[in-house]
XYZ file of C-alpha atoms in Angstrom:
217
model
C 2.100 -32.297 -22.364
C -0.023 -30.723 -25.127
C 1.446 -30.727 -28.624
C -1.070 -28.376 -30.232
C -2.718 -25.153 -29.108
C -5.933 -26.066 -30.922
C -7.187 -27.818 -34.061
C -6.155 -24.989 -36.361
C -2.607 -25.101 -35.052
C -2.592 -28.865 -35.648
C -3.851 -28.328 -39.201
C -1.076 -25.880 -40.016
C 1.523 -28.289 -38.650
C 0.002 -31.123 -40.662
C 0.013 -29.074 -43.866
C 3.779 -28.638 -43.518
C 4.169 -32.384 -44.055
C 1.829 -32.502 -47.032
C 3.519 -29.957 -49.277
C 3.950 -32.486 -52.095
C 0.194 -32.237 -52.711
C 0.050 -28.435 -52.994
C -2.162 -27.413 -55.907
C -2.203 -30.885 -57.433
C -5.091 -31.487 -59.841
C -7.738 -34.085 -58.989
C -6.797 -33.883 -55.325
C -9.183 -33.016 -52.489
C -9.119 -32.672 -48.704
C -11.888 -34.408 -46.765
C -12.422 -33.671 -43.075
C -14.084 -36.116 -40.705
C -16.740 -34.262 -38.718
C -16.884 -32.612 -36.602
C -13.434 -32.034 -35.094
C -11.528 -33.010 -38.201
C -13.037 -30.240 -40.319
C -11.122 -27.276 -38.751
C -7.898 -29.277 -39.163
C -8.775 -30.123 -42.769
C -9.667 -26.505 -43.512
C -6.169 -25.362 -42.539
C -4.665 -28.107 -44.710
C -6.866 -27.196 -47.680
C -6.057 -23.482 -47.442
C -2.307 -24.067 -47.085
C -2.219 -26.487 -50.026
C -4.697 -24.579 -52.228
C -6.973 -27.602 -52.502
C -10.753 -28.025 -52.405
C -12.379 -29.069 -49.137
C -15.389 -31.190 -48.314
C -16.630 -33.307 -45.447
C -16.817 -37.087 -45.288
C -19.453 -38.382 -42.929
C -18.834 -41.278 -40.591
C -20.340 -42.164 -37.219
C -18.751 -44.174 -34.446
C -20.724 -47.090 -33.010
C -20.373 -46.860 -29.237
C -20.817 -49.657 -26.709
C -24.117 -48.996 -24.858
C -23.350 -47.501 -21.460
C -19.762 -46.817 -22.541
C -20.368 -44.822 -25.715
C -16.827 -43.451 -25.765
C -15.642 -47.002 -26.527
C -16.182 -47.615 -30.241
C -16.978 -51.124 -31.442
C -17.155 -49.939 -35.044
C -18.291 -47.176 -37.350
C -20.560 -46.497 -40.306
C -19.902 -44.292 -43.321
C -21.717 -42.806 -46.286
C -22.894 -45.380 -48.783
C -23.988 -47.971 -46.224
C -20.448 -48.965 -45.195
C -20.052 -50.508 -41.739
C -16.805 -51.555 -40.049
C -16.802 -53.584 -36.823
C -13.968 -54.107 -34.356
C -14.385 -57.793 -33.554
C -12.172 -57.550 -30.473
C -14.359 -54.891 -28.862
C -17.573 -56.648 -29.922
C -16.425 -59.856 -28.259
C -15.026 -58.197 -25.137
C -18.227 -56.187 -24.606
C -20.471 -59.206 -25.262
C -22.524 -57.414 -27.911
C -25.180 -59.456 -29.675
C -26.575 -58.914 -33.170
C -29.696 -57.100 -31.936
C -27.651 -54.593 -29.936
C -25.303 -53.971 -32.844
C -28.271 -53.461 -35.174
C -29.997 -51.042 -32.775
C -26.893 -48.885 -32.334
C -26.248 -48.938 -36.079
C -29.804 -47.801 -36.831
C -29.584 -44.914 -34.347
C -26.242 -43.719 -35.686
C -27.448 -44.046 -39.278
C -30.262 -41.635 -38.465
C -27.730 -39.153 -37.062
C -25.508 -39.594 -40.106
C -28.440 -38.729 -42.381
C -29.277 -35.683 -40.225
C -25.739 -34.372 -40.536
C -25.648 -35.093 -44.264
C -28.677 -32.849 -44.671
C -27.299 -30.226 -42.254
C -23.908 -29.940 -43.917
C -24.855 -30.418 -47.560
C -28.474 -29.438 -47.972
C -29.341 -30.249 -51.575
C -25.688 -30.453 -52.629
C -24.752 -34.038 -53.527
C -21.666 -35.742 -52.146
C -18.733 -35.285 -54.542
C -17.788 -38.037 -56.961
C -14.101 -38.678 -56.221
C -13.534 -41.658 -58.518
C -9.911 -41.579 -59.630
C -9.031 -38.666 -57.327
C -6.375 -38.439 -54.631
C -8.021 -37.888 -51.245
C -6.348 -36.450 -48.154
C -8.514 -37.824 -45.344
C -8.031 -35.619 -42.282
C -9.109 -35.905 -38.644
C -8.027 -34.141 -35.441
C -6.615 -37.409 -34.121
C -7.317 -41.122 -34.082
C -7.692 -43.599 -31.232
C -8.984 -47.009 -32.370
C -9.309 -45.964 -36.008
C -12.846 -47.298 -36.533
C -14.140 -44.091 -38.108
C -11.164 -43.768 -40.427
C -11.455 -47.421 -41.445
C -15.111 -46.881 -42.353
C -14.192 -43.791 -44.365
C -11.431 -45.646 -46.225
C -13.809 -48.501 -47.052
C -16.442 -46.101 -48.373
C -13.916 -44.151 -50.439
C -12.531 -47.380 -51.908
C -16.069 -48.409 -52.842
C -16.480 -45.035 -54.555
C -13.359 -45.564 -56.655
C -10.949 -43.098 -55.039
C -7.595 -43.329 -56.790
C -5.310 -42.737 -53.810
C -6.150 -42.340 -50.131
C -3.786 -40.558 -47.750
C -4.762 -40.532 -44.076
C -3.400 -37.389 -42.401
C -3.722 -36.841 -38.640
C -1.846 -34.880 -35.967
C -1.752 -37.774 -33.488
C -2.637 -41.462 -33.227
C -1.364 -44.542 -31.368
C 1.522 -46.281 -33.109
C -0.457 -49.528 -33.457
C -3.395 -47.687 -35.061
C -1.054 -46.051 -37.582
C 0.277 -49.496 -38.457
C -3.268 -50.805 -38.960
C -4.285 -47.858 -41.136
C -1.138 -48.149 -43.241
C -2.426 -51.538 -44.410
C -5.683 -49.981 -45.608
C -4.683 -46.559 -46.951
C -2.100 -45.811 -49.614
C -0.179 -43.644 -47.162
C -0.461 -42.443 -43.563
C 0.928 -39.105 -42.395
C 0.869 -38.903 -38.603
C 2.835 -36.201 -36.821
C 2.968 -37.956 -33.458
C 2.483 -41.689 -32.863
C 3.156 -42.451 -29.184
C 3.322 -46.028 -27.972
C 1.441 -44.969 -24.816
C -1.802 -43.242 -25.733
C -4.546 -41.861 -23.497
C -6.972 -39.753 -25.502
C -6.798 -37.438 -28.499
C -7.845 -34.433 -26.427
C -4.878 -34.811 -24.078
C -2.576 -33.629 -26.880
C -4.415 -30.294 -27.264
C -4.515 -27.236 -25.036
C -7.946 -26.344 -26.428
C -10.063 -29.311 -27.508
C -13.490 -27.738 -27.257
C -16.300 -29.335 -29.218
C -16.673 -28.258 -32.832
C -20.292 -27.332 -33.566
C -22.445 -28.004 -36.615
C -22.556 -24.252 -37.275
C -18.751 -24.110 -37.351
C -18.599 -27.018 -39.786
C -21.159 -25.387 -42.081
C -19.307 -22.055 -41.963
C -15.996 -23.683 -42.891
C -17.538 -25.635 -45.752
C -19.373 -22.554 -46.984
C -16.150 -20.563 -47.225
C -13.992 -23.335 -48.692
C -12.886 -23.982 -52.241
C -15.457 -26.503 -53.522
C -14.694 -29.760 -55.277
C -15.463 -29.338 -58.973
C -15.628 -32.214 -61.422
C -14.467 -31.391 -64.935
């Protein structure tokens, strides 16, 4: 049974649980593209906070790309899921080839979404890291690692749905995890939405263009 009509509905529901951050200085909302950005936009608007995008790319097992064996993030961060790597029998050359291909796509999206605008410096800031849902957590783990490397002061992972075991894993890495629904039996993120159509690059750019920007003072 679907919990959310669409990503915007999920974002509004998520914002209700994040009211303590409303209007707080040195606090920003970061959406994971592409599906996490509409959710993050609703959170940012409801909480009167600036919005930006944080780029990560899943590393999919060749032939079964929906199965992530890791992820890469801005700043050269890479996170591998050793269990999936071992189960899929992936060697170093295969991992390197997939990483290189996804790095090229990450750079393409960086240029598409930002243009000449540099990624924000969030050292010492509180970051609300938002996605439309989490399965294995590889992308979120990569984002957390990259944000830690950049000196983020506090990282709060906020998602509408994720498996209970993934929430437990992420709680060891982030400062806090806000998850509206954490079922013990999990199929796919899309199964919890009535409308889970693909978010396009144009939609992401439009949302970022109309959002309150992150300003360093």
